[in-house]
Short mmCIF file of C-alpha atoms and ligand atoms in Angstrom, two decimals:
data_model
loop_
_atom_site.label_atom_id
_atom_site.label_comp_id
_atom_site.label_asym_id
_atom_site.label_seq_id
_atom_site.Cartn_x
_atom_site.Cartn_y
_atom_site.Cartn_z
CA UNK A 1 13.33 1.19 19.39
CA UNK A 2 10.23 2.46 17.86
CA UNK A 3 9.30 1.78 14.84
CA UNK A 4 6.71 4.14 13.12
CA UNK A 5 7.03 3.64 9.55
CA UNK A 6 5.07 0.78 9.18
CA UNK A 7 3.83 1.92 5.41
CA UNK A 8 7.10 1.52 4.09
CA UNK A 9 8.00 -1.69 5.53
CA UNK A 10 7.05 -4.46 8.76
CA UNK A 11 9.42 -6.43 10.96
CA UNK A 12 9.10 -10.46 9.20
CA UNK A 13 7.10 -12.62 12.23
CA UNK A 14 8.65 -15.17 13.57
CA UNK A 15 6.32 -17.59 12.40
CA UNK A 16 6.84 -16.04 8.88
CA UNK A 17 10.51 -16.85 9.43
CA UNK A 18 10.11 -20.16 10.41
CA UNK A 19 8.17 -20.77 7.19
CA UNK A 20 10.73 -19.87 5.10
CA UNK A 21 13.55 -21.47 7.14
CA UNK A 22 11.42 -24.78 6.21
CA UNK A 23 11.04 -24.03 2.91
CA UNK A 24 15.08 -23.43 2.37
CA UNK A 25 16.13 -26.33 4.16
CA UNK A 26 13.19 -29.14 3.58
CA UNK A 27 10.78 -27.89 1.28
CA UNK A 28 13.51 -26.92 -0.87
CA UNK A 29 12.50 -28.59 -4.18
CA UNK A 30 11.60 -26.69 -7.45
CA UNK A 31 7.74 -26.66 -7.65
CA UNK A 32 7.91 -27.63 -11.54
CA UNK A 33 10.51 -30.81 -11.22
CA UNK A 34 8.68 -33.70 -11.81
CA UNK A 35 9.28 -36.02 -8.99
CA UNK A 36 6.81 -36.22 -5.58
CA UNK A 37 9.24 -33.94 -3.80
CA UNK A 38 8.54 -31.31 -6.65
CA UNK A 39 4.96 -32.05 -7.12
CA UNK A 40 4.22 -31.75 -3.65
CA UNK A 41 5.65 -28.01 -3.37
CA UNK A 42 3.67 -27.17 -6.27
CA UNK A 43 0.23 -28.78 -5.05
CA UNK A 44 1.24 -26.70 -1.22
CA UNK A 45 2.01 -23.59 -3.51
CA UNK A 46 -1.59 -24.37 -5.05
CA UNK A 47 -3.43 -24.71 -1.56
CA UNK A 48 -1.68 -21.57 -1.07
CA UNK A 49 -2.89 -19.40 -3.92
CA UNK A 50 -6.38 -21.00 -3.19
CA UNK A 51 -6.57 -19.16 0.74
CA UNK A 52 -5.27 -15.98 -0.11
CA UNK A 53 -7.99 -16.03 -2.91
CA UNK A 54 -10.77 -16.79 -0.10
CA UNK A 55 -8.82 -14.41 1.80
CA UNK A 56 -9.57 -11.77 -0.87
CA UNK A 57 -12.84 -13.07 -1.81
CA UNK A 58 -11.84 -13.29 -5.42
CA UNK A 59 -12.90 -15.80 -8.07
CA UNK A 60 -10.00 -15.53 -10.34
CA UNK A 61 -6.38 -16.19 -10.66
CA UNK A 62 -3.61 -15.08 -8.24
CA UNK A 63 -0.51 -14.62 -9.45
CA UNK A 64 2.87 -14.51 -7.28
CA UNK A 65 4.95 -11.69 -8.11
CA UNK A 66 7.99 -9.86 -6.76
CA UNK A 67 5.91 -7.71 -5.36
CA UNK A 68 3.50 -4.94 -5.41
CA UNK A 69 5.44 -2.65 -8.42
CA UNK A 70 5.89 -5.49 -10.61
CA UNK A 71 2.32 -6.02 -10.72
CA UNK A 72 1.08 -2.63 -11.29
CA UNK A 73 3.79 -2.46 -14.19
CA UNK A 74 2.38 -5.96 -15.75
CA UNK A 75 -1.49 -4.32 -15.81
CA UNK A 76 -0.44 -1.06 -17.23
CA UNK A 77 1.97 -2.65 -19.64
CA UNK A 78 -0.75 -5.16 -20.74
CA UNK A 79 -2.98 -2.47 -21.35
CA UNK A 80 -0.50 -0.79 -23.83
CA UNK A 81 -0.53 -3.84 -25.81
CA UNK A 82 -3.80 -4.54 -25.87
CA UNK A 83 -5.72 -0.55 -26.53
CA UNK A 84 -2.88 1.67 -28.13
CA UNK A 85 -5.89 4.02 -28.16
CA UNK A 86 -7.17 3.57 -24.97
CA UNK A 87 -8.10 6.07 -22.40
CA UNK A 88 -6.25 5.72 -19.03
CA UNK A 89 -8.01 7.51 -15.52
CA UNK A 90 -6.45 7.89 -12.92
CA UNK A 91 -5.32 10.02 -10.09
CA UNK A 92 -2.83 12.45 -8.94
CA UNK A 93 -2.57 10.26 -5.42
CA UNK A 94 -1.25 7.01 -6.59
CA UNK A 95 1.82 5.58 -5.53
CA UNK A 96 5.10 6.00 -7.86
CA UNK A 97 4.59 1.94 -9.28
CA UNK A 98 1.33 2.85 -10.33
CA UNK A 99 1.86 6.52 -11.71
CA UNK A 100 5.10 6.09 -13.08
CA UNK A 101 4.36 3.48 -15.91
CA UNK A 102 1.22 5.38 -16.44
CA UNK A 103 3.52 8.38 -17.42
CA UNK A 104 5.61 6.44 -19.62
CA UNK A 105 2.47 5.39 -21.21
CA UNK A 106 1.40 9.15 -21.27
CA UNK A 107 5.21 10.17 -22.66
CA UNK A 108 4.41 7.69 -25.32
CA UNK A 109 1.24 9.56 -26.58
CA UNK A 110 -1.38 7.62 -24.66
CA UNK A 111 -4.36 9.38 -23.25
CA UNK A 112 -4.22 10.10 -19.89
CA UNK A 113 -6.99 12.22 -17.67
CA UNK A 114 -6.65 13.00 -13.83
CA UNK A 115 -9.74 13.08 -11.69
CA UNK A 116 -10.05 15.96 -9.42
CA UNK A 117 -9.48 15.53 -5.74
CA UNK A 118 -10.44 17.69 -3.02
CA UNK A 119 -8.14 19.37 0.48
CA UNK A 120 -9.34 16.24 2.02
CA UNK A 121 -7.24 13.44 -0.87
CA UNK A 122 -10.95 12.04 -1.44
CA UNK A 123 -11.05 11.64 -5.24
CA UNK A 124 -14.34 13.76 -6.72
CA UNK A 125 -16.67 11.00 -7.46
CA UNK A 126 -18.78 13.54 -9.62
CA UNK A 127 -15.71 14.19 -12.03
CA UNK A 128 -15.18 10.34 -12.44
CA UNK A 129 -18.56 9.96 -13.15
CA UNK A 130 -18.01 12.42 -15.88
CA UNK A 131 -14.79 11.09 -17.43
CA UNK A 132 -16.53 7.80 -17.69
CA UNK A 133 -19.11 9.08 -19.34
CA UNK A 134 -16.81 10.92 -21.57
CA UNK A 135 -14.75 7.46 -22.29
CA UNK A 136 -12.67 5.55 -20.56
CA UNK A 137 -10.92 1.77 -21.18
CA UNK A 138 -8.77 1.88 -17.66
CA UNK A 139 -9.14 2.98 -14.10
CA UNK A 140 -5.91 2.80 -11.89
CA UNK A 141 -6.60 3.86 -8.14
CA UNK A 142 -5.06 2.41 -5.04
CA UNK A 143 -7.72 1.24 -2.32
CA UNK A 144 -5.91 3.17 0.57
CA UNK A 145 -2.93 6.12 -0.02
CA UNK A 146 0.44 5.20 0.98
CA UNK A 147 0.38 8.96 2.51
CA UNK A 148 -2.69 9.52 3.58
CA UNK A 149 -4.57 7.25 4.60
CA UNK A 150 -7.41 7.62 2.83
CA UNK A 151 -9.73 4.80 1.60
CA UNK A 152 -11.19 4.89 -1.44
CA UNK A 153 -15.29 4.02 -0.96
CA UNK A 154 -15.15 1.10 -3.21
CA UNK A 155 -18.75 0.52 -3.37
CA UNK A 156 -19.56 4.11 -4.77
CA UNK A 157 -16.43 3.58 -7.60
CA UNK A 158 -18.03 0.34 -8.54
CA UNK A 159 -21.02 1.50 -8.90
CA UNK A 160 -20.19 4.39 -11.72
CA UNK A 161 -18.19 2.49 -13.37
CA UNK A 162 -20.45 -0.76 -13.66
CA UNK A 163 -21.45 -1.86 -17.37
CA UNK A 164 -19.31 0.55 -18.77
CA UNK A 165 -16.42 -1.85 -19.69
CA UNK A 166 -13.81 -0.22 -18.05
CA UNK A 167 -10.70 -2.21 -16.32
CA UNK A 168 -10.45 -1.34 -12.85
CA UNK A 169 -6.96 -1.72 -11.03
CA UNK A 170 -6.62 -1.57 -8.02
CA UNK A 171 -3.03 -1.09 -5.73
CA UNK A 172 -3.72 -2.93 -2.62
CA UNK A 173 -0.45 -2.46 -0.85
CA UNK A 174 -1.38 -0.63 2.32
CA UNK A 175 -4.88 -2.37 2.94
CA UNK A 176 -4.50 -5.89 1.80
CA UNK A 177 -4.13 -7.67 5.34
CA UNK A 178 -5.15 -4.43 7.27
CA UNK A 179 -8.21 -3.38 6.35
CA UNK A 180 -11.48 -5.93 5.28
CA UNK A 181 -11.52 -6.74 1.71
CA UNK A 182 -13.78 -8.06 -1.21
CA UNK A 183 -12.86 -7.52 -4.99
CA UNK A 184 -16.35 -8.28 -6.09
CA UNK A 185 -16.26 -6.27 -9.17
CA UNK A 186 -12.52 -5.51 -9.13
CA UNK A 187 -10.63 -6.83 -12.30
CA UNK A 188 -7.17 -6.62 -11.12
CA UNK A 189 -5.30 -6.17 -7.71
CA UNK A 190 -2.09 -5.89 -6.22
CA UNK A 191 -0.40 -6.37 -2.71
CA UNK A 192 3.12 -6.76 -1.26
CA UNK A 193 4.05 -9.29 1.49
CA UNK A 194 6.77 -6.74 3.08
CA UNK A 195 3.63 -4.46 4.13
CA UNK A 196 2.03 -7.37 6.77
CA UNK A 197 4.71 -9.07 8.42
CA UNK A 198 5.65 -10.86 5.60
CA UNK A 199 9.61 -11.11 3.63
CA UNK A 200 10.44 -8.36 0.73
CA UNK A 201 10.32 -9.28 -2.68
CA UNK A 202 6.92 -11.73 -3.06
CA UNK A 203 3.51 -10.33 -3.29
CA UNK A 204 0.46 -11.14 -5.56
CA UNK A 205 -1.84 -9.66 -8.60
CA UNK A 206 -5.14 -10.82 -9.02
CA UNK A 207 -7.04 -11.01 -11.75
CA UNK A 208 -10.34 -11.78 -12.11
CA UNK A 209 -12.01 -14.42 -14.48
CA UNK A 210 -12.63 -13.50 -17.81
CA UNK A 211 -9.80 -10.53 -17.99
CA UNK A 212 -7.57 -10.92 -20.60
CA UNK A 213 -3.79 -9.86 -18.94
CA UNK A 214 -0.80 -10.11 -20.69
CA UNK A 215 2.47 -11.02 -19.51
CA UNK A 216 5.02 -8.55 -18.17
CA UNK A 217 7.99 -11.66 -18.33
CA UNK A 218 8.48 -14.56 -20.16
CA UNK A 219 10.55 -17.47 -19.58
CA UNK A 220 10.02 -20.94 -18.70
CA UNK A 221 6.29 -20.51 -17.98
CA UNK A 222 5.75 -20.82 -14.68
CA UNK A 223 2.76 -19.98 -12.70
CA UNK A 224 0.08 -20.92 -15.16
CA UNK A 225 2.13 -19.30 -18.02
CA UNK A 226 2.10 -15.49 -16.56
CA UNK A 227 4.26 -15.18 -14.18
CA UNK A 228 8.01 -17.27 -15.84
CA UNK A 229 10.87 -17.90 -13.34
CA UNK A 230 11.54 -20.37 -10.80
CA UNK A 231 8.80 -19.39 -8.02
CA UNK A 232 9.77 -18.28 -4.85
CA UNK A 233 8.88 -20.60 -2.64
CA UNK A 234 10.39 -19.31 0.16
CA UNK A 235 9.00 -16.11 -0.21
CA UNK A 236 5.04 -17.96 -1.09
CA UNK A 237 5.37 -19.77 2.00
CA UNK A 238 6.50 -16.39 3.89
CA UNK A 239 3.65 -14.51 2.83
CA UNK A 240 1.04 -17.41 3.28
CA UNK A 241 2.40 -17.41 6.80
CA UNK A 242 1.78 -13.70 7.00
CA UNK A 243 -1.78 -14.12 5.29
CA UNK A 244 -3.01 -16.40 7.96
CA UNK A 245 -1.51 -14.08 10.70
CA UNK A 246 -3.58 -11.04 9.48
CA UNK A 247 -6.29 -13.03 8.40
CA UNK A 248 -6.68 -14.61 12.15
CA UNK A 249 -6.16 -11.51 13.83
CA UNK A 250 -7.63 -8.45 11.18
CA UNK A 251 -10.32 -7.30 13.50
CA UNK A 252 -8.40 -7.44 16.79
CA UNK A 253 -5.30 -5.48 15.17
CA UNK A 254 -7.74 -3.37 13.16
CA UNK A 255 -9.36 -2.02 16.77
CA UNK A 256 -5.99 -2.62 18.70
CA UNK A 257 -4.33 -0.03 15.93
CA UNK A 258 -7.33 2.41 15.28
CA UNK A 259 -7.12 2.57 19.31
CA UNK A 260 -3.41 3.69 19.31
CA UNK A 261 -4.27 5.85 16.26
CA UNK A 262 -7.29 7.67 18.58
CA UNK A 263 -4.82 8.19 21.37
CA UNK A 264 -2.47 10.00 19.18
CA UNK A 265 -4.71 12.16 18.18
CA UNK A 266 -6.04 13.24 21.56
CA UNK A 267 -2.84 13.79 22.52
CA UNK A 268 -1.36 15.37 19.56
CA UNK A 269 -4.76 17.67 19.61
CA UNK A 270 -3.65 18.46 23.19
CA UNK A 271 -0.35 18.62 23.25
CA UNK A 272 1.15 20.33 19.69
CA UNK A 273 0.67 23.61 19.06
CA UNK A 274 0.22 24.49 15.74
CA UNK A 275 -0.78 20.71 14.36
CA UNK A 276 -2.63 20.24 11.22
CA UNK A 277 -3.83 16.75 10.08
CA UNK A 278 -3.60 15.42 6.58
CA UNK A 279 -6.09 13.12 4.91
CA UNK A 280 -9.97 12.33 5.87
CA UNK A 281 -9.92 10.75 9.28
CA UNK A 282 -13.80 9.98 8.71
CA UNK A 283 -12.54 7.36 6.15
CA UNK A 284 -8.82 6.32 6.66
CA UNK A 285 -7.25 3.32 7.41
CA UNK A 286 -6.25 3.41 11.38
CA UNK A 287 -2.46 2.26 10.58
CA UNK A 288 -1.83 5.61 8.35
CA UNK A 289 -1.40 9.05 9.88
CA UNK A 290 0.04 12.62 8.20
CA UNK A 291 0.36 15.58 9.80
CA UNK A 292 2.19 18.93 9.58
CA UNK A 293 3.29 20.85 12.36
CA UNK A 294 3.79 24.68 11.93
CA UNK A 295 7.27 26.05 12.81
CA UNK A 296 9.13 23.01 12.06
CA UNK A 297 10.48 20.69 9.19
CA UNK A 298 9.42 16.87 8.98
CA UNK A 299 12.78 15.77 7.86
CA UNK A 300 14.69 17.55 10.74
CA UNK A 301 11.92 16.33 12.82
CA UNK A 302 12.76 12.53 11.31
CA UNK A 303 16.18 12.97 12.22
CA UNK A 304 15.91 14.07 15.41
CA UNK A 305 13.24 11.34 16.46
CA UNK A 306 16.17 8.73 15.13
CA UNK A 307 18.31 9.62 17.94
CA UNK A 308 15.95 8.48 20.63
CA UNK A 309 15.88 5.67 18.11
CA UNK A 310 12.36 6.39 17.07
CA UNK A 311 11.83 5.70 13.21
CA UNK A 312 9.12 7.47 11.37
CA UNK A 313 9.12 9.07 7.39
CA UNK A 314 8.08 12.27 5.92
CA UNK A 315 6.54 10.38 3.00
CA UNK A 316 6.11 7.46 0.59
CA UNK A 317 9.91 5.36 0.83
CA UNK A 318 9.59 5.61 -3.04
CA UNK A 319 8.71 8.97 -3.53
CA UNK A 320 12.09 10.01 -0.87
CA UNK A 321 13.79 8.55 -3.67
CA UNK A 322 12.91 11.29 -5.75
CA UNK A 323 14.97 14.70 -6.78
CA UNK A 324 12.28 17.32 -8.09
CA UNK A 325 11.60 17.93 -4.11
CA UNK A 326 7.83 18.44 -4.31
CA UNK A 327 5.37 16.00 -3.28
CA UNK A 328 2.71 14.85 -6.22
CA UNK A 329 0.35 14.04 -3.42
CA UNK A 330 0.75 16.85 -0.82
CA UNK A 331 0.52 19.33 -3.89
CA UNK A 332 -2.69 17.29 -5.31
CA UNK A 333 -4.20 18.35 -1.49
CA UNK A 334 -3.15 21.78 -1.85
CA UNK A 335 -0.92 22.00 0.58
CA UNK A 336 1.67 25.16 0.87
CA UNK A 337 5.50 24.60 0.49
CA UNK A 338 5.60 24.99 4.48
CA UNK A 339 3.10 22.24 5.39
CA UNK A 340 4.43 20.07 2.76
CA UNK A 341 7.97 20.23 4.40
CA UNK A 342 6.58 20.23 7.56
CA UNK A 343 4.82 16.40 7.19
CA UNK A 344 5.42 13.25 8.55
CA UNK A 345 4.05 10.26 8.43
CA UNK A 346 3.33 7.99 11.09
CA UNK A 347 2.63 4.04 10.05
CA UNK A 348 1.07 2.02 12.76
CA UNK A 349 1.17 -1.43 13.77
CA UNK A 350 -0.16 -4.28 15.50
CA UNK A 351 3.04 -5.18 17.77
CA UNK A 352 2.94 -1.10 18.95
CA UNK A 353 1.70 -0.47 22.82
CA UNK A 354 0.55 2.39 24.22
CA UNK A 355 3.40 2.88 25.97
CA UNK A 356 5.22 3.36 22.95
CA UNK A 357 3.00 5.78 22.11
CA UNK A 358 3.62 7.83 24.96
CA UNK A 359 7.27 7.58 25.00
CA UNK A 360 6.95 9.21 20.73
CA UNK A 361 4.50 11.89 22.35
CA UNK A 362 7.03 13.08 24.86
CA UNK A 363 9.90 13.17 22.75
CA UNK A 364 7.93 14.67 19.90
CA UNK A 365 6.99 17.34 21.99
CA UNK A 366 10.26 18.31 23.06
CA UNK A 367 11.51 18.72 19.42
CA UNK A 368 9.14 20.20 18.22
CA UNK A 369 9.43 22.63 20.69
CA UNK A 370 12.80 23.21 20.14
CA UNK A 371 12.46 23.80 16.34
CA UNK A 372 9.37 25.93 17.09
CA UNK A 373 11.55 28.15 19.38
CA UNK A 374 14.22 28.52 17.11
CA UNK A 375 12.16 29.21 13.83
CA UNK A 376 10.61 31.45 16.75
CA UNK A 377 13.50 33.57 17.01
CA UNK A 378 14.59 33.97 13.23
C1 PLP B 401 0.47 1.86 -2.28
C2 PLP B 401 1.74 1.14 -2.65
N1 PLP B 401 1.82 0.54 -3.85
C3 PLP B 401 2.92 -0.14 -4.22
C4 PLP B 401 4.02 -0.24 -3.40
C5 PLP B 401 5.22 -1.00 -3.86
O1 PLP B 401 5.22 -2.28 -3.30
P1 PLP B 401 6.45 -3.28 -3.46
O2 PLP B 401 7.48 -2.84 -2.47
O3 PLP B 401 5.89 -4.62 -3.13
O4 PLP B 401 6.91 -3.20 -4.87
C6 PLP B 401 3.99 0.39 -2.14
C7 PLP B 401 5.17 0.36 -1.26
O5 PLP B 401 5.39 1.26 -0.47
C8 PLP B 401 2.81 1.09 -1.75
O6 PLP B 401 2.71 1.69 -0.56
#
């Protein structure tokens, strides 16, 4: 098997695994019982938190959550409560948890203004530096697209909207672990533990000191009062596993991947006839790759590549969930019905060889070939 949809979700380590085995069967006790047993889950829970914070480079809180969606709902729902008037930017890119309670926020009667992107899915920094000057109480962005590839330049962001009093979110998903990163100057972030090696259903939100978030559940007040429900310390312990496996090993996988990612290229620039590719490869993240190839359809493409047992997507997992059949963030680039249908996505990883590479090439090839021949002869 290979397995090229890395964006939408990674095979669990085995070191990962082994965490969470321990924490089911030893470490089993609830973090917020009184007794040693308890208290010493909750202080490993607490050493925990601390490294992924100095992982991060954050001075704030961290907050485990179920993952990445739940956190981008708790920001945007805390904003609702705390500026009915307030002025929401954002972009057409994001990834449905982010853009989806900002619509129901917009649907509601809260302002809501898009910044302009160009072909390339860079977001036009002069236009944000115009809607901030125009007003603005919250900016939602994610740090690289789910699609794409893309990665937002942080330091020019941070730099219009500094002094201005604006909240900046940030999604994290697809470069927390992958690419470097520092929230300096970021007020909240997200990231999922399913992305890096880690189990489904745990991630984090981090918010930095001195932002006022509220709630998104309540309950028995666990985690500080923000987050209620028995933590799960299985999953904590699974993603701290993770954490220290990326951590240890982000520049080697960072050049091992962007390596693979080069070679693609070459030979997709070599090989495919009609290939165009998505996104701004001067400032992408080397695990994320879209392309469109003319004379063929990504989903028949998809399903063809299954039977040589060769998994890649068209798109965002979430957004294949979707009925209205056009993509927000292919039509956001401009692209035409055909080179909409006709894109895949390809989501690297660390445990991928060139070999595998070679083997997707070949068989790529060959299909597209055969679509291309018989769109051909329509
Ligand atoms: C950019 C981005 N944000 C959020 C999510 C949702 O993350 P989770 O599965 O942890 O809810 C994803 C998952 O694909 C994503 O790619």
């Amino acid at each position: 098997m290979i397995y090229l949809d890395n964006c939408a979700t990674t095979r669990v380590k085995e070191s990962v695994l082994d965490a969470m085995v321990k924490a089911m069967t030893e470490d089993y006790a609830n973090p917020s019982s009184l007794h040693t047993f308890g208290l010493d889950i909750e202080k490993k829970i607490r050493s925990c938190r601390q490294e992924i914070l100095d992982f991060l480079h954050g001075s704030g809180n961290l907050y485990f959550t179920s993952g990445a969606t739940e956190g981008n709902n708790t920001i945007i729902r805390s904003f609702s409560k705390d500026k009915p008037q307030g002025i929401i930017l954002t972009s057409p890119l994001e990834h449905a948890s982010l853009k989806e309670p900002i619509q129901d926020l917009k649907n509601q009667g809260f302002k809501v203004k898009t910044l302009k992107v160009d072909s390339l899915g860079n977001i036009d920094l002069e236009d944000l530096k115009e809607k901030v000057d125009q007003g603005a109480d919250l900016l939602a962005l994610t740090h690289v697209n789910s699609e794409l590839g893309n990665i937002l330049p942080l330091d020019r962001v941070l730099e219009i909207i500094e002094g201005r009093g604006i909240h900046f979110h940030l999604d994290g998903v697809q470069a927390f672990g992958k690419i470097p990163v520092n929230l300096k100057g970021v007020d909240s972030y997200v990231f999922s533990g399913h992305k890096i090696h880690g189990p489904k259903g745990i991630g984090g939100l981090y918010i930095r000191n001195g932002i006022k978030v509220h709630p998104l559940v309540y309950g028995g007040g666990q985690e500080g009062n923000f987050r209620s429900g028995t933590e799960n310390v299985p999953g904590i312990f699974g993603l701290y596993q993770a954490v220290k496996e990326a951590r240890n090993h982000l520049e080697e996988n960072y050049s091992k991947v962007l390596g693979l990612k080069n070679y693609l290229l070459e030979n997709l620039e070599e090989k495919i006839q009609g290939l165009h590719i998505h996104g701004d490869l001067n400032q992408s993240s080397p695990y994320i790759l879209s392309l469109a190839v003319e004379g063929t359809r990504g989903e028949v493409l998809l399903h063809m590549l299954e039977q040589d047992e060769i998994y890649l997507s068209t798109a965002s997992a979430c957004s294949s969930h979707k009925k209205e059949g056009k993509n927000p963030i292919h039509q956001a680039i401009g692209l035409d019905s055909a080179e909409s249908i006709a894109t895949i996505r390809i989501c690297l990883n660390d445990e991928l060889s060139k070999e595998d590479m070679d083997v997707f090439l070949t068989r790529f090839k060959e299909h597209v070939e055969t679509l291309q021949a018989i769109i051909g002869r329509c």
